[in-house]
mmCIF file of C-alpha atoms and ligand atoms in Angstrom:
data_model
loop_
_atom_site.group_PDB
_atom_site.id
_atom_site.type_symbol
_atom_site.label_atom_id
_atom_site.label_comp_id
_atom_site.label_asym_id
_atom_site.label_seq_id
_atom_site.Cartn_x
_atom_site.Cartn_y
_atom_site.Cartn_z
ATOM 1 C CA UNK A 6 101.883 -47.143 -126.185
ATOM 2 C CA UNK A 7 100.496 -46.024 -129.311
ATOM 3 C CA UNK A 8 103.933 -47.671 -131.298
ATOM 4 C CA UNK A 9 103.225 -50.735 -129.227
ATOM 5 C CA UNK A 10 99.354 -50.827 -130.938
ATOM 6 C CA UNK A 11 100.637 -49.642 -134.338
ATOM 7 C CA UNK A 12 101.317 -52.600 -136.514
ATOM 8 C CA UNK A 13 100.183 -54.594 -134.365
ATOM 9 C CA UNK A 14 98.333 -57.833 -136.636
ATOM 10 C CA UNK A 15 96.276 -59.563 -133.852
ATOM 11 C CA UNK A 16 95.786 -62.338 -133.828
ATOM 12 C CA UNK A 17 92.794 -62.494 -131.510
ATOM 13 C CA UNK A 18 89.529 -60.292 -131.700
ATOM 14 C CA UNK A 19 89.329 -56.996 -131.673
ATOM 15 C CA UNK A 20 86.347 -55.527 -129.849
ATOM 16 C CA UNK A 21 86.154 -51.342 -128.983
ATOM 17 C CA UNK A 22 83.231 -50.909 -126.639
ATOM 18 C CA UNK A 23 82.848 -52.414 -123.149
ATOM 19 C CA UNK A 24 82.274 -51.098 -119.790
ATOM 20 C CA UNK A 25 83.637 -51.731 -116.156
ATOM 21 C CA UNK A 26 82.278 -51.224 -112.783
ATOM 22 C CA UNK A 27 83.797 -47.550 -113.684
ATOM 23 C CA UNK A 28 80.466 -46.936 -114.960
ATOM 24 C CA UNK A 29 77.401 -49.455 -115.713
ATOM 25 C CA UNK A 30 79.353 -52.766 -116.282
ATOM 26 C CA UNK A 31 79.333 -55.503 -113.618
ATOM 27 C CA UNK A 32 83.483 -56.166 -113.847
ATOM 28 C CA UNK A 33 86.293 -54.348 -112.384
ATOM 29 C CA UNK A 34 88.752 -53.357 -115.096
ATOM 30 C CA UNK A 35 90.981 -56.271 -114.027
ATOM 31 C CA UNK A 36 88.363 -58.561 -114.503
ATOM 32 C CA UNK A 37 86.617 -57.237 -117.688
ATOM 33 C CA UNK A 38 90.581 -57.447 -118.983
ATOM 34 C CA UNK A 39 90.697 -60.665 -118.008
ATOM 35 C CA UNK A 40 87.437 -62.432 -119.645
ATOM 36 C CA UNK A 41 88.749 -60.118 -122.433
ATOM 37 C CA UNK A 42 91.689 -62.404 -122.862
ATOM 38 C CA UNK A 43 89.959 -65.877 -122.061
ATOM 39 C CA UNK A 44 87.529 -65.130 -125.155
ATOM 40 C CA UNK A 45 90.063 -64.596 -127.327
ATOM 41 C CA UNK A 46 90.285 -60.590 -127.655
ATOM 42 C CA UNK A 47 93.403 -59.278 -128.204
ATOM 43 C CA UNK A 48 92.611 -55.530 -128.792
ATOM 44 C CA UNK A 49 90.117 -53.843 -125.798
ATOM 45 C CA UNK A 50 88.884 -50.617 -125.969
ATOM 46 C CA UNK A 51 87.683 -49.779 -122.238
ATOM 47 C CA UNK A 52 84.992 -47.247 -122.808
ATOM 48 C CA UNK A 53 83.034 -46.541 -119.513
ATOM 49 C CA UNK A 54 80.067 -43.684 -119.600
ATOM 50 C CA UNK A 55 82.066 -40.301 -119.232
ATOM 51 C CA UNK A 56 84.781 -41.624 -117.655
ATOM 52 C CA UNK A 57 88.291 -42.310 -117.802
ATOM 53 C CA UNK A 58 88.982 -43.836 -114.203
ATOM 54 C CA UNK A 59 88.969 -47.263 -115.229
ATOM 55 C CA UNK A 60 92.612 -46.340 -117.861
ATOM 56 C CA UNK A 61 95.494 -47.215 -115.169
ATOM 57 C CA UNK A 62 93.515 -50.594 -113.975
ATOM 58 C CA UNK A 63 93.166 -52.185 -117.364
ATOM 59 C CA UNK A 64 96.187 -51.188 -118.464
ATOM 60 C CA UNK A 65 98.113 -53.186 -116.187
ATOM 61 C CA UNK A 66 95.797 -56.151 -116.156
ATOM 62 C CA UNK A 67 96.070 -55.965 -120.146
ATOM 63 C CA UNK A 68 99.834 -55.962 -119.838
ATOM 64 C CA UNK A 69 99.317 -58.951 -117.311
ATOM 65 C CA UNK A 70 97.452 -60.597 -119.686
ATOM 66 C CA UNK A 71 99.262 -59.787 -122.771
ATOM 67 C CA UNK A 72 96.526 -58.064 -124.647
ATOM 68 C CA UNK A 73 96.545 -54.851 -126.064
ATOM 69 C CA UNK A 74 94.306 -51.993 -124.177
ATOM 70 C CA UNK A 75 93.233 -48.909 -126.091
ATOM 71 C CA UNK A 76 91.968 -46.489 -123.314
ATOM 72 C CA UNK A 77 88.536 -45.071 -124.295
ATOM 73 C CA UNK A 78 85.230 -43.698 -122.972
ATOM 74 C CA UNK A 79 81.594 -43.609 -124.128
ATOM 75 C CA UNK A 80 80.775 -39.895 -124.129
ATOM 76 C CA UNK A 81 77.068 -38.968 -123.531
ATOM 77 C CA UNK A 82 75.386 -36.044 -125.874
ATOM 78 C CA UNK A 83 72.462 -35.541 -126.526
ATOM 79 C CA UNK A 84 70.343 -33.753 -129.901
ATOM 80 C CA UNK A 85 66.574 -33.067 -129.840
ATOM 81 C CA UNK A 86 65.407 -34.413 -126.640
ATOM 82 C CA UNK A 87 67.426 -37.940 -127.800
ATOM 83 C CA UNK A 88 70.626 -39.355 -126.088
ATOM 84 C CA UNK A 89 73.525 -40.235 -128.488
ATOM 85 C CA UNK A 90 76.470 -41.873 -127.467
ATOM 86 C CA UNK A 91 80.086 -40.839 -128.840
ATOM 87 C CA UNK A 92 83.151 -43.258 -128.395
ATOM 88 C CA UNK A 93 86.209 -41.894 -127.536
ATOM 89 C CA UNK A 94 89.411 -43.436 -128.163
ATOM 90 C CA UNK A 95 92.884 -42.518 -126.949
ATOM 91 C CA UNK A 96 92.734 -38.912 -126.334
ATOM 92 C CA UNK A 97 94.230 -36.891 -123.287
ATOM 93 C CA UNK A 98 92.757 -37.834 -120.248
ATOM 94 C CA UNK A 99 93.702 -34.996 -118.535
ATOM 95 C CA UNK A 100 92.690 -32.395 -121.454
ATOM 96 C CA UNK A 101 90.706 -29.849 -119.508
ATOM 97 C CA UNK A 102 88.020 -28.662 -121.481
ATOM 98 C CA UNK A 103 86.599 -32.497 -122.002
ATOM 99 C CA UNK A 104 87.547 -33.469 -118.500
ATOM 100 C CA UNK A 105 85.369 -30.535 -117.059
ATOM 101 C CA UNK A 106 82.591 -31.532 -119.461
ATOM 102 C CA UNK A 107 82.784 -35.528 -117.943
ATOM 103 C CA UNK A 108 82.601 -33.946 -114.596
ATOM 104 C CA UNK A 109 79.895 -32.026 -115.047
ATOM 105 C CA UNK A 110 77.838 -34.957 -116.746
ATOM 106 C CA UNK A 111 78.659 -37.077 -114.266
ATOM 107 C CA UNK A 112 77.737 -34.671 -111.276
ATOM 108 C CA UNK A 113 74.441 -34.258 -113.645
ATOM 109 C CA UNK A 114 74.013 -37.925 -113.472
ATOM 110 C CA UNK A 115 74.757 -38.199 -110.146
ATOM 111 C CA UNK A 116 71.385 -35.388 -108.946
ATOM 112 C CA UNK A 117 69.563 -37.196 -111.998
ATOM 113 C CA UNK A 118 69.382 -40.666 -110.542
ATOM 114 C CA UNK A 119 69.155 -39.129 -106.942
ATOM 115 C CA UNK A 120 65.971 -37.397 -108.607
ATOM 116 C CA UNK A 121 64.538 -40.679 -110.271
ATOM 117 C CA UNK A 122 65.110 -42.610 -106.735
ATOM 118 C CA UNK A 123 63.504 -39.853 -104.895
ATOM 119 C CA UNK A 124 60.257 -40.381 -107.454
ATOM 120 C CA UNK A 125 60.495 -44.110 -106.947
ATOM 121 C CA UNK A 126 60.794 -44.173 -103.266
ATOM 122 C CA UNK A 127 57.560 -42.658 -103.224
ATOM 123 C CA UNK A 128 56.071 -45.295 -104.915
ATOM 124 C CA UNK A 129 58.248 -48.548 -103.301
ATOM 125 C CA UNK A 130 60.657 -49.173 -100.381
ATOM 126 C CA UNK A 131 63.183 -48.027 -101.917
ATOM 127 C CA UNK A 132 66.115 -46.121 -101.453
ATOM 128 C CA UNK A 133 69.636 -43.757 -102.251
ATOM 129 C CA UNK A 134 70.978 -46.236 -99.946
ATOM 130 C CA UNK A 135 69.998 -48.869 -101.815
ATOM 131 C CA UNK A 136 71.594 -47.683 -105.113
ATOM 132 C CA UNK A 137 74.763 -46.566 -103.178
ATOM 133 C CA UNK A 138 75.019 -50.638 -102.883
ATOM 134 C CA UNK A 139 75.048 -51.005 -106.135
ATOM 135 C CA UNK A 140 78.094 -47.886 -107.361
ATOM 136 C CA UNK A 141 82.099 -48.488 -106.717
ATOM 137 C CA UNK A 142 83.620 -45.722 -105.865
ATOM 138 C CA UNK A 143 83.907 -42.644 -108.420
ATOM 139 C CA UNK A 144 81.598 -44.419 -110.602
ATOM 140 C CA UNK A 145 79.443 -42.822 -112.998
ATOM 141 C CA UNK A 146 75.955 -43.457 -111.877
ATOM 142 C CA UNK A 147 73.539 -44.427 -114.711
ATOM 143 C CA UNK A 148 70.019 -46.028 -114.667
ATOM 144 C CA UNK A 149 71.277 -49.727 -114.402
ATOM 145 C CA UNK A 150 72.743 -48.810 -110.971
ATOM 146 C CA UNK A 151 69.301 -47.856 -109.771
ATOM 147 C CA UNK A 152 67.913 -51.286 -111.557
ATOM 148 C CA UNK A 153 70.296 -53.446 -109.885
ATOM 149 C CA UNK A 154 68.961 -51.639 -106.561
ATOM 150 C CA UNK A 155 65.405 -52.394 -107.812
ATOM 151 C CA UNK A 156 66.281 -56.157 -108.765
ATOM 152 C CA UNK A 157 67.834 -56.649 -105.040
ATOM 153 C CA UNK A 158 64.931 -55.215 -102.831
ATOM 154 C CA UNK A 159 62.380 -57.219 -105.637
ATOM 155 C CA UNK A 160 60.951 -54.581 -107.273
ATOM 156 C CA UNK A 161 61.937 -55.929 -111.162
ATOM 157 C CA UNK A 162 63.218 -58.884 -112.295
ATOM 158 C CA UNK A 163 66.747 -58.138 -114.134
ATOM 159 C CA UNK A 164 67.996 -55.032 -115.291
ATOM 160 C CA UNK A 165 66.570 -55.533 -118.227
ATOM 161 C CA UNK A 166 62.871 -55.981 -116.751
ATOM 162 C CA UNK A 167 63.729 -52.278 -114.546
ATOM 163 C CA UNK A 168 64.351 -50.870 -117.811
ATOM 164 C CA UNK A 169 61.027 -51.905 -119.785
ATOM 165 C CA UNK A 170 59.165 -50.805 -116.903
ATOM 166 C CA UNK A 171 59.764 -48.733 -113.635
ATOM 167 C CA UNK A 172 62.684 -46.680 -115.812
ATOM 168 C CA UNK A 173 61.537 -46.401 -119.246
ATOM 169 C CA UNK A 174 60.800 -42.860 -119.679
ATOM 170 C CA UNK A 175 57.094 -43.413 -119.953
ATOM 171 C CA UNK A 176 56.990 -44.531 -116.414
ATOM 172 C CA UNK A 177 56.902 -41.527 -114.532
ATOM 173 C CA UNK A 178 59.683 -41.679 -112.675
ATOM 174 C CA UNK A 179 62.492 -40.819 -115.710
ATOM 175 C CA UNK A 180 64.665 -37.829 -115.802
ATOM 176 C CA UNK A 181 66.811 -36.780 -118.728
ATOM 177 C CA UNK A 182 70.788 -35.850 -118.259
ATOM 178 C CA UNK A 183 72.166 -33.124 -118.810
ATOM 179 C CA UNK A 184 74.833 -33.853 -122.025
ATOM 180 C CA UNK A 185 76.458 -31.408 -124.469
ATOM 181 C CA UNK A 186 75.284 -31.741 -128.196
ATOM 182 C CA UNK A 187 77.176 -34.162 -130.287
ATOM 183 C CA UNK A 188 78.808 -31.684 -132.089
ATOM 184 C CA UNK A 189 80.137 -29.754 -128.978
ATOM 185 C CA UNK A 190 80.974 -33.282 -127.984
ATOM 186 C CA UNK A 191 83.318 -34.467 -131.324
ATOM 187 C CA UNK A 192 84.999 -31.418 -130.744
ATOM 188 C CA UNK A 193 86.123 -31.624 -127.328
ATOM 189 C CA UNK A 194 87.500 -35.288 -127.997
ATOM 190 C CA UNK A 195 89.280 -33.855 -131.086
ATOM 191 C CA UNK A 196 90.160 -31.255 -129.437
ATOM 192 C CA UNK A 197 92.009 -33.571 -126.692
ATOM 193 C CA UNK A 198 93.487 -35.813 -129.598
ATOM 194 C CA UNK A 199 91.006 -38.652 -129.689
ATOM 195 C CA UNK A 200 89.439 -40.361 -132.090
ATOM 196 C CA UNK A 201 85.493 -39.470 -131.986
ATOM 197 C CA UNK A 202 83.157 -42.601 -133.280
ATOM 198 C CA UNK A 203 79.194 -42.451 -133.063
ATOM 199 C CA UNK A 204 78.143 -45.335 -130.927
ATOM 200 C CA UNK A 205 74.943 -47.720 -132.189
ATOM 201 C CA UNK A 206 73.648 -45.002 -134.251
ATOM 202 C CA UNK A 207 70.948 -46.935 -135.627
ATOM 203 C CA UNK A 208 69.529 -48.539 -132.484
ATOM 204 C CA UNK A 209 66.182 -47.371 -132.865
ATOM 205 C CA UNK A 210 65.560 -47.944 -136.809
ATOM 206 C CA UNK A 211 66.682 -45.806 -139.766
ATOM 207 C CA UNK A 212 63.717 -43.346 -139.142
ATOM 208 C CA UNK A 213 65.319 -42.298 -135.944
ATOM 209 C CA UNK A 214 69.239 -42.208 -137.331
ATOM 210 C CA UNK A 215 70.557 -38.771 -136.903
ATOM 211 C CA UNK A 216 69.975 -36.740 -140.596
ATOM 212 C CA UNK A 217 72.281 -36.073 -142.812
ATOM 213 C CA UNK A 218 73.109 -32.419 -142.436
ATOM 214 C CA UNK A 219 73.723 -32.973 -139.028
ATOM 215 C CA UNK A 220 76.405 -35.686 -139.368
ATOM 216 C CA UNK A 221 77.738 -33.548 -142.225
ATOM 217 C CA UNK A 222 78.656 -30.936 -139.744
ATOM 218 C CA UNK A 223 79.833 -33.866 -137.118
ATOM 219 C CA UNK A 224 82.274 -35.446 -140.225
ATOM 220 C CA UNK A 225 83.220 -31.692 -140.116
ATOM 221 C CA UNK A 226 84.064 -31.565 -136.986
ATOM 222 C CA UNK A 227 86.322 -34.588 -136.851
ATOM 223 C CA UNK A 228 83.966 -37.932 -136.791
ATOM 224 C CA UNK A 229 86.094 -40.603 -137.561
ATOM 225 C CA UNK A 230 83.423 -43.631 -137.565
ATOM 226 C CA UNK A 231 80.374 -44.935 -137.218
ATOM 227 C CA UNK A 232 80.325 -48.336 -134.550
ATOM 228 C CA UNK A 233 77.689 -50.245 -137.149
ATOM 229 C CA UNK A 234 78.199 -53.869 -135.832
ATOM 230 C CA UNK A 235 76.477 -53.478 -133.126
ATOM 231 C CA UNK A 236 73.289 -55.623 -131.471
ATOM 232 C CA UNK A 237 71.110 -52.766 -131.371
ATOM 233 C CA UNK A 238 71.672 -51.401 -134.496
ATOM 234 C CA UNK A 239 68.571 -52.969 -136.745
ATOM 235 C CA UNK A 240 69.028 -54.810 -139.782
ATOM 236 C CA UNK A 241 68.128 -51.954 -142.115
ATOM 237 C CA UNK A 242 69.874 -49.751 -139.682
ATOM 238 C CA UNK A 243 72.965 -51.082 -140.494
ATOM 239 C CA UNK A 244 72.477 -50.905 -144.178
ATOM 240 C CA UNK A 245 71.629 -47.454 -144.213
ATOM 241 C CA UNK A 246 74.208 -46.426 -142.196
ATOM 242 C CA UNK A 247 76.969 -48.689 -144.466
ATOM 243 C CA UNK A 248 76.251 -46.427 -147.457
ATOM 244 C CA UNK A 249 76.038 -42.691 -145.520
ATOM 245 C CA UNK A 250 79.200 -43.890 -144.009
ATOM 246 C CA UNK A 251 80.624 -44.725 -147.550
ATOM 247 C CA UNK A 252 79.467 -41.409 -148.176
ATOM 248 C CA UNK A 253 81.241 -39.185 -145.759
ATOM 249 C CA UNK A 254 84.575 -41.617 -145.788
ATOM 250 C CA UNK A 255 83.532 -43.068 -142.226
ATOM 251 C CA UNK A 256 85.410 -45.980 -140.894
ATOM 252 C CA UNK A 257 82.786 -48.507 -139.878
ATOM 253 C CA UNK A 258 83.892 -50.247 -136.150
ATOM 254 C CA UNK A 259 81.928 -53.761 -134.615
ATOM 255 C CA UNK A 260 81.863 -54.307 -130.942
ATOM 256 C CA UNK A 261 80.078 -55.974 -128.076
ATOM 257 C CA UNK A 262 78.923 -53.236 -125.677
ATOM 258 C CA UNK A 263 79.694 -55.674 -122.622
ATOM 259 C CA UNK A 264 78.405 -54.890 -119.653
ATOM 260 C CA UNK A 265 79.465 -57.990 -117.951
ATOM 261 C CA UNK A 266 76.138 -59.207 -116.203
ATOM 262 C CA UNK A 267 74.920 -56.287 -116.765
ATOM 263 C CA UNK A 268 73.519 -57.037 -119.842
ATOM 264 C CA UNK A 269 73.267 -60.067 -122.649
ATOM 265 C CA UNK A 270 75.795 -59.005 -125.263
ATOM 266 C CA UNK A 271 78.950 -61.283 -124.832
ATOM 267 C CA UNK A 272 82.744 -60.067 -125.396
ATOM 268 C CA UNK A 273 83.756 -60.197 -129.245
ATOM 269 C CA UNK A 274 80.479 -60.956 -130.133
ATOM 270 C CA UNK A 275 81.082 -58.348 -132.738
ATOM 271 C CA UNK A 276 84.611 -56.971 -134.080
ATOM 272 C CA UNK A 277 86.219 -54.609 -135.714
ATOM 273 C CA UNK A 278 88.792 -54.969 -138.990
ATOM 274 C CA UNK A 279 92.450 -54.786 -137.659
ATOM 275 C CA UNK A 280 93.128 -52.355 -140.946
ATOM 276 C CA UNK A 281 90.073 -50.239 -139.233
ATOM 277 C CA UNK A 282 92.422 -49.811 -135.910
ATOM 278 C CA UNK A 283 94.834 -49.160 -137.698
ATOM 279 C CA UNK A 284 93.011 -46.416 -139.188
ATOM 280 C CA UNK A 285 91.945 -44.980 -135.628
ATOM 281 C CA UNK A 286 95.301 -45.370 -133.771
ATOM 282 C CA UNK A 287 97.177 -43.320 -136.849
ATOM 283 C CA UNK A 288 94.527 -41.005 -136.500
ATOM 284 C CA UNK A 289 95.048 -40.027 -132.547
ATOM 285 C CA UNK A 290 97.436 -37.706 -131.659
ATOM 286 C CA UNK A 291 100.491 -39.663 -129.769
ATOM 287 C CA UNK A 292 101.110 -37.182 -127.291
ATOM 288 C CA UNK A 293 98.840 -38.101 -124.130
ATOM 289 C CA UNK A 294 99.760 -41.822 -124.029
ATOM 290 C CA UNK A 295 101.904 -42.911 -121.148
HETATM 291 P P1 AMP B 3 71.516 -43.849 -118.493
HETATM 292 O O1 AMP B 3 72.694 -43.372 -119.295
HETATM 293 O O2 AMP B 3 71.733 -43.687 -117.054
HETATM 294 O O3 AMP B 3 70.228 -43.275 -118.971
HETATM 295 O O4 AMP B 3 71.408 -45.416 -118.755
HETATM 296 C C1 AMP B 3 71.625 -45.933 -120.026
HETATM 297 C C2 AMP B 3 72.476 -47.177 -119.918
HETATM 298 O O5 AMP B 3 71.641 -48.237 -119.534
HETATM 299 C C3 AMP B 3 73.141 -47.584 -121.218
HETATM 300 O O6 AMP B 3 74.528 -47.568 -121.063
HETATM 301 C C4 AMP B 3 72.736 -48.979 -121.493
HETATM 302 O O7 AMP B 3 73.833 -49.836 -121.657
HETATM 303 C C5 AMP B 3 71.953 -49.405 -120.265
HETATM 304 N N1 AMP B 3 70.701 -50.023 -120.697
HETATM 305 C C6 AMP B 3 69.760 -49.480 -121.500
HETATM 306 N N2 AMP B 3 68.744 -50.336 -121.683
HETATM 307 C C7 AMP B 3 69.061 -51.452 -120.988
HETATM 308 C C8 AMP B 3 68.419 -52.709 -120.781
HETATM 309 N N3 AMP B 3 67.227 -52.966 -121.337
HETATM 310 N N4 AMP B 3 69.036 -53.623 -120.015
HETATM 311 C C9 AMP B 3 70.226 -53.352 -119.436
HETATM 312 N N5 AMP B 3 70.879 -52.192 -119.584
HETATM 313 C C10 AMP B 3 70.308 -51.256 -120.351
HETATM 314 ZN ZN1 ZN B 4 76.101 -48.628 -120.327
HETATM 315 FE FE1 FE B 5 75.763 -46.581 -125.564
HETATM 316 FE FE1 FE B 6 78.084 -48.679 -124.154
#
């Protein structure tokens, strides 16, 4: 697969960061593949919330559609009290050091939201039941799943609304994950051949951008890129985190984050530089791909 994606000079879009009903997006893999294609994308990274369940689906819609998939995940870490997202791309699904760490964060997850619901349902008419509605099968369970719940029985608006009220941490009702450190975290994707990128590092402002000892010892580790086109990421954000990449020889990714529904950010909306993918598929190990 990985000969297949080397060379490649698409055409189309290239976009590294979206999410399927696998974890918190509102599209099957088949269908997130598939709106992939209309808009134009002809590289897809599939990166669902510590999971990998979503690979086999999207890589035979992609070959349906006759786009390229590159098999990813969104790993969740967290540093100080803070969550921080690493992006995964093409390592060994089956590695079992980082496939007993996804477990374990999404069993975490799992007794997390159960917690948060149990707060809530003391509050509103509300339910597990309810959120069940709202979670395929083997998905990881994440706070939109308990806001889509909230949206149907009329409790918030949109996801969105859910999020700037009843499930912002200041509510009340929040309850961190569990999540290994980032560090522990670029090392078990390295570790399992991938390719380890920090996700929207700058969403909340340059004061709150992880410091630069700390991604010294990430770049270390293995980092590979920072994902700097990115909605989130704020204007001064992104400049900051152009030159500290420049600094520690970071490849610097764009991508939508789709979430189908789920969220406003819209396939392709932001790219990455075919001679970036490049740079990440010579970088994986070729071993693990089927
Ligand atoms: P969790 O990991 O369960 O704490 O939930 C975080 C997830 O919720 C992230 O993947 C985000 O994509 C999603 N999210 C965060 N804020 C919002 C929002 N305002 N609207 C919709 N989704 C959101
Ligand atoms: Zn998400
Ligand atoms: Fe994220
Ligand atoms: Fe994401």
């Amino acid at each position: 697969m990985v000969e297949q994606l080397r060379g490649v000079a698409p055409h189309g879009l290239i976009d590294l960061h979206t999410h399927s009903t696998v974890s918190d997006g509102t599209e099957s893999p088949t269908d997130l593949v598939a709106a992939a294609a209309e808009r134009g994308i002809s590289v897809l990274a599939l990166t669902d919330h510590d999971s990998t369940l979503g690979w086999d689906e999207a890589r035979t819609a992609a070959r349906a559609a006759g786009i390229r998939l590159v098999p990813g995940m969104e790993l969740s870490t967290r540093l100080g009290g803070r969550s921080v997202h690493v992006l995964a791309y093409l390592f060994d699904p089956d590695d079992a050091a980082l496939s007993a760490e996804t477990r374990r964060i999404r069993e975490a997850r799992q007794a997390r939201a159960q917690t948060m619901v149990g707060r809530l349902a003391a509050d509103f008419d509300f339910g597990w039941d309810d959120v069940l509605d709202h979670v395929a099968a083997g998905a990881t369970v994440g706070r939109p799943h308990i806001a889509d719940a909230l949206v149907a029985r009329g409790h918030a608006l949109s996801r969105e609304d859910a999020f700037d009220t009843l499930l912002h941490p200041g509510a009340g009702y929040y309850e961190p994950i569990y999540a290994p450190s980032p560090l522990e975290g670029v090392r078990l994707v390295r570790d399992a051949g991938g390719v380890p990128v920090l996700a929207h590092p700058a969403t909340r402002g340059i004061d709150r951008v992880i410091d630069k000892p700390y991604l010294a010892r990430l770049v270390d580790a293995g980092l590979f890129g920072l994902e700097i086109e990115h909605r989130e990421n704020t204007p001064e954000g992104k400049d900051y985190l152009r030159r500290v990449g420049r600094e520690f020889g970071l490849v610097t990714t764009g991508s939508s984050d789709y979430h189908g529904a789920g969220k406003p950010n819209l396939l392709g909306e932001n790219t990455t530089e075919p001679a970036v993918l490049a740079a990440i598929l010579a970088e994986s190990s070729d071993e693990p791909l089927g």
